[in-house]
Coordinates of C-alpha atoms in Angstrom, one line a residue:
M1 CA 21.4 18.2 2.7
I2 CA 21.9 14.9 0.8
D3 CA 20.3 14.0 -2.5
K4 CA 17.2 12.1 -1.1
P5 CA 15.8 11.1 -4.5
L6 CA 18.9 9.3 -5.1
L7 CA 18.9 7.6 -1.8
A8 CA 15.2 6.5 -2.3
A9 CA 15.9 5.1 -6.0
V10 CA 18.9 3.0 -4.5
V11 CA 17.0 1.8 -1.6
A12 CA 14.2 0.7 -4.0
L13 CA 16.6 -1.4 -5.9
L14 CA 18.1 -3.0 -3.0
T15 CA 14.6 -3.8 -1.6
L16 CA 13.8 -5.5 -4.9
S17 CA 17.2 -7.5 -4.8
M18 CA 15.9 -9.0 -1.6
V19 CA 12.7 -10.0 -2.9
M20 CA 14.2 -11.6 -6.2
S21 CA 17.2 -13.4 -4.1
Y22 CA 14.3 -15.4 -2.3
S23 CA 12.1 -15.7 -5.4
L24 CA 14.5 -16.8 -7.8
S25 CA 16.7 -19.0 -5.8
T26 CA 14.1 -21.6 -5.4
Y27 CA 15.8 -24.3 -7.6
T28 CA 19.1 -23.7 -6.0
V29 CA 17.7 -24.0 -2.7
L30 CA 15.9 -27.3 -3.3
Y31 CA 19.0 -28.7 -5.2
F32 CA 21.6 -28.1 -2.4
H33 CA 19.1 -28.7 0.4
F34 CA 19.4 -25.3 1.9
S35 CA 16.6 -23.6 3.9
D36 CA 14.0 -21.7 1.9
F37 CA 15.4 -18.3 3.2
H38 CA 19.0 -19.1 2.7
F39 CA 19.9 -16.6 -0.2
F40 CA 17.4 -14.1 1.2
F41 CA 19.0 -13.9 4.7
R42 CA 22.4 -13.6 3.2
Q43 CA 21.5 -10.9 0.6
S44 CA 19.5 -9.2 3.6
I45 CA 22.8 -8.8 5.7
S46 CA 24.7 -7.7 2.8
I47 CA 22.1 -5.1 2.0
F48 CA 22.0 -4.1 5.6
I49 CA 25.7 -3.5 5.9
A50 CA 25.7 -1.8 2.5
F51 CA 22.8 0.5 3.6
T52 CA 24.7 1.2 7.0
A53 CA 28.0 2.1 5.0
M54 CA 25.9 4.4 2.7
V55 CA 24.1 6.4 5.3
V56 CA 27.3 6.8 7.6
L57 CA 29.3 7.8 4.5
S58 CA 26.6 10.5 3.5
K59 CA 26.7 12.1 6.8
L60 CA 30.5 12.9 6.7
D61 CA 32.1 16.1 5.8
P62 CA 33.5 15.5 2.2
D63 CA 36.4 18.1 2.7
K64 CA 37.7 16.1 5.5
W65 CA 36.7 12.3 4.8
F66 CA 36.4 11.9 1.0
V67 CA 40.2 11.8 0.2
P68 CA 41.1 9.3 3.0
V69 CA 38.1 7.0 2.2
G70 CA 38.8 6.9 -1.4
L71 CA 42.7 6.5 -1.0
T72 CA 42.0 3.6 1.5
L73 CA 39.7 1.9 -1.2
F74 CA 42.3 2.2 -3.9
L75 CA 45.4 1.2 -2.0
V76 CA 44.0 -1.5 0.3
F77 CA 42.0 -3.3 -2.4
F78 CA 45.0 -2.9 -5.1
L79 CA 47.1 -4.6 -2.6
L80 CA 44.7 -7.3 -1.7
M81 CA 44.2 -8.1 -5.5
L82 CA 48.1 -8.4 -5.7
T83 CA 48.7 -10.4 -2.7
M84 CA 45.7 -13.0 -3.0
Q85 CA 47.6 -14.6 -5.8
F86 CA 50.0 -15.6 -3.0
M87 CA 47.7 -16.4 -0.2
P88 CA 46.9 -20.0 1.1
A89 CA 44.2 -22.3 -0.3
S90 CA 42.3 -22.0 2.8
L91 CA 41.9 -18.4 2.3
V92 CA 41.7 -18.1 -1.6
K93 CA 40.5 -21.0 -3.5
A94 CA 41.1 -21.3 -7.2
V95 CA 38.2 -21.9 -9.3
G96 CA 39.1 -22.7 -12.9
G97 CA 42.5 -21.5 -12.3
A98 CA 41.3 -18.0 -11.2
K99 CA 41.5 -16.7 -7.8
R100 CA 38.8 -14.0 -7.3
W101 CA 37.5 -14.7 -3.7
I102 CA 38.8 -14.3 -0.2
H103 CA 37.4 -16.6 1.9
V104 CA 37.4 -15.9 6.0
G105 CA 34.9 -18.1 7.7
P106 CA 31.4 -17.5 6.2
I107 CA 32.8 -14.3 4.6
S108 CA 33.5 -14.1 1.0
L109 CA 35.2 -11.0 -0.4
A110 CA 35.8 -10.1 -4.0
P111 CA 38.5 -7.1 -3.8
V112 CA 37.9 -6.1 -7.5
E113 CA 34.5 -4.9 -6.7
F114 CA 35.9 -2.3 -4.3
F115 CA 39.1 -1.6 -6.3
K116 CA 36.7 -0.4 -9.1
V117 CA 35.5 2.3 -6.7
G118 CA 39.0 3.0 -5.6
F119 CA 40.2 3.4 -9.2
V120 CA 37.6 6.0 -10.0
F121 CA 38.7 7.9 -6.8
F122 CA 42.3 7.8 -8.0
L123 CA 41.4 9.0 -11.4
A124 CA 39.3 11.8 -10.1
W125 CA 41.8 12.8 -7.5
S126 CA 44.8 12.8 -9.7
F127 CA 43.2 14.0 -12.6
S128 CA 42.0 17.3 -10.8
R129 CA 45.4 18.0 -9.5
K130 CA 47.4 17.4 -12.4
F131 CA 45.0 18.9 -15.3
A132 CA 43.5 21.6 -13.0
Q133 CA 44.7 24.1 -15.4
K134 CA 43.7 22.7 -18.7
K135 CA 45.9 23.8 -21.6
Q136 CA 46.4 22.6 -25.2
M137 CA 48.8 19.7 -25.5
G138 CA 50.4 18.0 -28.3
F139 CA 50.1 14.3 -29.0
I140 CA 53.2 13.5 -27.6
E141 CA 52.7 15.6 -24.3
E142 CA 49.2 14.0 -24.1
L143 CA 50.9 10.5 -24.2
R144 CA 53.3 11.4 -21.5
S145 CA 50.5 13.0 -19.3
F146 CA 48.4 10.2 -19.3
M147 CA 50.9 7.4 -19.3
P148 CA 51.0 6.9 -15.4
Y149 CA 47.2 6.1 -15.5
I150 CA 47.6 3.7 -18.4
I151 CA 50.3 2.0 -16.6
V152 CA 48.1 1.6 -13.4
F153 CA 45.4 0.3 -15.7
L154 CA 47.6 -2.2 -17.5
A155 CA 48.7 -3.5 -14.0
A156 CA 45.0 -3.9 -13.3
V157 CA 44.4 -5.6 -16.4
V158 CA 47.3 -8.2 -15.6
I159 CA 45.7 -8.8 -12.3
I160 CA 41.9 -8.9 -13.2
A161 CA 42.1 -10.3 -16.8
I162 CA 44.9 -12.8 -16.6
F163 CA 45.2 -13.9 -12.9
Q164 CA 41.5 -13.6 -12.2
K165 CA 40.2 -14.3 -15.7
D166 CA 37.6 -11.7 -15.4
L167 CA 37.6 -9.6 -18.6
G168 CA 34.2 -8.3 -18.1
Q169 CA 35.5 -6.0 -15.1
V170 CA 38.4 -4.8 -17.4
V171 CA 35.9 -3.8 -19.9
V172 CA 34.2 -1.7 -17.6
L173 CA 37.3 -0.1 -16.0
G174 CA 38.6 0.4 -19.4
A175 CA 35.4 2.0 -20.8
T176 CA 35.3 4.3 -17.7
L177 CA 38.9 5.3 -18.1
M178 CA 38.5 6.2 -21.7
V179 CA 35.5 8.4 -21.2
M180 CA 37.3 10.2 -18.1
F181 CA 40.0 11.0 -20.5
L182 CA 37.6 13.0 -22.6
F183 CA 36.3 14.8 -19.4
V184 CA 39.7 16.0 -18.4
G185 CA 40.4 17.5 -22.2
S186 CA 42.2 14.7 -24.0
S187 CA 42.0 15.2 -27.8
W188 CA 40.0 12.9 -29.9
K189 CA 43.2 11.9 -31.6
F190 CA 44.5 10.6 -28.3
F191 CA 41.2 9.0 -27.4
L192 CA 41.0 7.2 -30.7
T193 CA 44.6 6.1 -30.7
M194 CA 44.1 4.7 -27.1
L195 CA 40.9 3.2 -28.0
T196 CA 42.5 1.3 -31.0
G197 CA 45.3 0.0 -28.6
I198 CA 42.7 -1.1 -25.9
F199 CA 40.8 -3.0 -28.9
I200 CA 43.8 -4.6 -29.9
A201 CA 44.8 -5.7 -26.4
F202 CA 41.1 -6.9 -25.8
I203 CA 41.1 -9.2 -28.9
G204 CA 44.7 -10.5 -27.9
L205 CA 43.2 -11.4 -24.4
I206 CA 40.4 -13.4 -26.2
F207 CA 42.6 -15.0 -28.5
F208 CA 45.3 -16.2 -26.0
A209 CA 42.6 -17.8 -23.6
P210 CA 41.0 -20.7 -24.8
H211 CA 37.9 -20.4 -22.5
R212 CA 37.4 -16.9 -24.1
M213 CA 37.6 -18.2 -27.5
A214 CA 35.1 -21.0 -26.7
R215 CA 32.8 -18.3 -25.3
I216 CA 32.9 -16.1 -28.4
K217 CA 32.3 -19.2 -30.6
S218 CA 29.3 -20.1 -28.3
W219 CA 27.9 -16.6 -28.6
W220 CA 28.4 -16.6 -32.3
S221 CA 26.5 -19.7 -32.7
T222 CA 23.6 -18.1 -31.4
V223 CA 23.6 -14.9 -33.5
Q224 CA 25.1 -16.1 -36.9
D225 CA 21.9 -17.1 -38.5
S226 CA 20.5 -13.6 -38.1
I227 CA 23.6 -11.8 -39.2
L228 CA 24.9 -13.9 -42.2
S229 CA 21.5 -14.4 -43.6
V230 CA 21.4 -10.6 -44.5
L231 CA 24.9 -10.5 -45.9
P232 CA 25.2 -11.3 -49.8
F233 CA 28.7 -12.6 -49.7
E234 CA 28.7 -16.4 -49.9
Q235 CA 32.4 -16.5 -48.6
L236 CA 31.2 -15.3 -45.3
Q237 CA 29.2 -18.6 -44.8
T238 CA 32.4 -20.2 -44.1
L239 CA 32.1 -18.2 -40.5
R240 CA 29.3 -20.5 -39.5
V241 CA 30.3 -22.8 -36.3
A242 CA 28.5 -25.8 -34.9
V243 CA 26.2 -25.2 -31.7
T244 CA 28.0 -27.4 -29.3
A245 CA 28.9 -25.3 -26.2
K246 CA 26.9 -24.7 -23.0
E247 CA 26.5 -21.0 -23.4
P248 CA 24.0 -20.9 -26.3
Y249 CA 21.7 -23.1 -23.9
Q250 CA 22.0 -20.3 -21.4
I251 CA 21.3 -17.6 -23.7
S252 CA 18.3 -19.4 -25.3
N253 CA 16.8 -19.9 -22.1
S254 CA 17.3 -16.4 -21.1
L255 CA 15.7 -15.1 -24.3
N256 CA 12.9 -17.5 -23.6
A257 CA 12.5 -16.6 -20.1
I258 CA 12.1 -12.8 -21.2
H259 CA 9.6 -14.0 -24.0
N260 CA 7.7 -15.8 -21.2
G261 CA 7.4 -12.8 -19.2
G262 CA 5.4 -11.0 -21.8
I263 CA 4.3 -7.3 -21.0
F264 CA 3.0 -7.9 -17.1
G265 CA 5.0 -11.1 -16.2
Q266 CA 3.7 -14.4 -14.8
G267 CA 3.8 -13.1 -11.1
L268 CA 6.3 -13.6 -8.3
G269 CA 7.2 -17.2 -8.0
N270 CA 5.0 -18.4 -11.0
V271 CA 7.7 -19.0 -13.3
Q272 CA 9.4 -22.0 -15.1
F273 CA 12.9 -20.9 -16.1
K274 CA 14.3 -20.4 -12.9
L275 CA 13.8 -24.1 -12.0
G276 CA 17.2 -25.2 -13.2
Y277 CA 17.1 -23.7 -16.9
L278 CA 18.9 -20.7 -15.8
S279 CA 21.7 -21.5 -13.4
E280 CA 22.8 -18.1 -12.4
V281 CA 19.3 -16.7 -12.5
H282 CA 19.7 -14.7 -9.1
T283 CA 23.2 -13.4 -10.0
D284 CA 24.2 -12.8 -13.7
F285 CA 20.7 -13.5 -15.2
I286 CA 18.6 -11.7 -12.7
L287 CA 17.4 -9.2 -15.4
A288 CA 15.8 -12.1 -17.3
G289 CA 14.3 -13.6 -14.1
I290 CA 12.8 -10.2 -13.1
T291 CA 11.4 -10.1 -16.8
E292 CA 9.8 -13.5 -16.6
E293 CA 8.1 -12.6 -13.3
L294 CA 7.3 -9.0 -13.6
G295 CA 7.0 -8.6 -17.2
Y296 CA 8.6 -6.1 -19.7
L297 CA 6.8 -3.5 -17.4
G298 CA 8.9 -4.5 -14.5
L299 CA 12.0 -4.6 -16.6
A300 CA 11.2 -1.0 -18.1
L301 CA 10.8 0.3 -14.3
V302 CA 14.2 -1.4 -13.3
T303 CA 15.8 0.4 -16.2
L304 CA 14.0 3.7 -15.7
T305 CA 15.2 3.5 -12.1
I306 CA 19.0 2.8 -13.0
L307 CA 18.7 5.6 -15.7
F308 CA 17.3 7.9 -12.9
I309 CA 20.3 6.8 -10.5
V310 CA 22.7 7.7 -13.3
F311 CA 20.9 11.1 -13.9
R312 CA 21.0 12.1 -10.2
I313 CA 24.7 11.5 -10.0
F314 CA 25.4 13.3 -13.2
K315 CA 23.4 16.3 -12.0
I316 CA 25.2 16.3 -8.5
A317 CA 28.4 16.4 -10.7
S318 CA 27.2 19.1 -12.7
K319 CA 26.5 21.3 -9.7
V320 CA 29.4 20.8 -7.6
K321 CA 32.3 23.2 -7.9
N322 CA 35.3 20.8 -6.7
P323 CA 36.9 19.2 -9.8
T324 CA 37.6 16.0 -7.8
Y325 CA 34.1 15.5 -6.6
Y326 CA 32.9 16.3 -10.1
L327 CA 35.2 13.7 -11.8
F328 CA 34.4 10.9 -9.0
C329 CA 30.6 11.4 -9.7
I330 CA 31.2 11.1 -13.4
G331 CA 33.2 8.0 -12.7
V332 CA 30.7 6.3 -10.4
G333 CA 27.9 7.2 -13.0
L334 CA 29.9 5.3 -15.8
L335 CA 30.6 2.4 -13.7
I336 CA 26.9 1.8 -13.2
S337 CA 26.0 2.4 -16.7
F338 CA 28.7 0.2 -18.3
A339 CA 27.9 -2.6 -15.8
F340 CA 24.2 -2.7 -16.6
I341 CA 24.6 -2.3 -20.3
L342 CA 27.1 -5.1 -20.3
N343 CA 24.9 -7.4 -18.4
A344 CA 21.7 -6.5 -20.4
Y345 CA 23.4 -6.9 -23.7
G346 CA 24.9 -10.4 -22.6
I347 CA 21.6 -11.9 -21.2
S348 CA 20.0 -10.9 -24.5
G349 CA 22.5 -12.3 -26.7
I350 CA 23.8 -9.2 -28.2
T351 CA 27.3 -9.7 -26.8
P352 CA 28.8 -12.7 -25.1
I353 CA 28.0 -13.1 -21.6
K354 CA 30.6 -11.3 -19.0
G355 CA 29.5 -12.5 -15.8
I356 CA 29.0 -8.8 -14.5
A357 CA 26.6 -8.2 -11.8
V358 CA 23.6 -5.9 -12.2
P359 CA 24.3 -2.9 -9.8
F360 CA 22.0 -3.0 -6.7
L361 CA 20.1 -6.2 -7.9
S362 CA 22.4 -9.0 -8.4
Y363 CA 22.8 -11.5 -5.5
G364 CA 26.3 -10.9 -4.0
G365 CA 27.5 -9.2 -0.8
S366 CA 30.9 -7.6 -2.4
H367 CA 29.2 -5.7 -5.3
I368 CA 26.3 -4.6 -3.3
I369 CA 28.4 -3.2 -0.6
A370 CA 31.0 -1.6 -3.0
I371 CA 28.4 0.2 -5.1
S372 CA 26.7 1.4 -2.0
V373 CA 29.9 2.6 -0.6
A374 CA 30.3 4.5 -4.1
I375 CA 26.7 6.0 -3.7
G376 CA 27.3 6.9 0.1
M377 CA 30.3 8.9 -1.3
V378 CA 28.3 10.5 -3.8
L379 CA 25.7 11.6 -1.3
M380 CA 28.5 12.9 1.0
I381 CA 29.4 15.3 -2.1
S382 CA 25.8 16.1 -2.6
K383 CA 25.8 18.3 0.5
K384 CA 28.1 20.6 -1.3
V385 CA 25.5 21.2 -3.9
P386 CA 24.1 24.8 -3.6
R387 CA 20.3 24.6 -3.0
D388 CA 17.3 26.9 -2.6
R389 CA 15.1 27.3 0.6
N390 CA 13.1 24.1 -0.6
G391 CA 16.3 22.0 -0.8
K392 CA 16.1 21.8 -4.7
M393 CA 19.4 22.0 -6.6
L394 CA 20.3 25.5 -8.0

């Protein structure tokens, strides 16, 4: 029996995604002279495909299909990310020097979204084989044991952060990898050493990319007053920067939209900040749009639903006996958690905007289908959880 509460929670968010893709795309539809249901129809098609894939996967036998599906996701989409840099412009168009999407007719595909799921599978599958018998290891032995995974991750960093200029996805993958290291028994010394190395590399990726430096300065200009005003050192006042970039405008409008929503919101369609003030309100800023229309209450319900989904995934992980299934569920829960946190922090000005989609909600077919495939694999695994006569987990 599959985990019905998990399926119901995911379907609820996918349904809300369709509603908001219609309600929040008003300005974009008018500006580009699209039909009123332009984004609604496209999102509905993506969600139909995603739901179908999720249900089909949930009905498969995990002992027979889990590994083939996971390996296919990992190998196929890793190769696609590699080769898309050399594909003709008719298939892959460079936007700002970055090649992130493969275009085939009306279909656009972002391989990185599916690779994230494949990467989690690869970690779970390989970790469970290599570290089945946990034993105490010295630091050098740990480094040797985990080095192949670090190399795969670094290859992904080069492709995603440098060629695709998508640092946000690297942050999600890196955070997931580090936490999964802990779950397979790495020492805190190794964990902190790797964390320090990743932090240094992260800073390097920012300093050697002018567009990222501009984004950091833009973000800092919005938070500098609140931070520097409480610090007593006058020398730190030299850290102030002028507000000249576009991003503070986006963040300030996002914060205003959230504030304008109040507790109960302005109602579906009865808001102003979606009317050209937030250019990506149905994608990256969808949480701000939901808050303005449905209020803090609506945002709280969305957040609780995401937390419930993560809770159910972790509960399934805690009940299955197969270590590969256990680690995969942990990884999927971490992917959802980190993506939601990064987006929420970005739209509220706590961190710079990363361009990370909100799981199950943001407009876009690739991430909706990819995360639904991941949930389908978790539901496939959930059939292995022992249950009582009433279907409750033991």
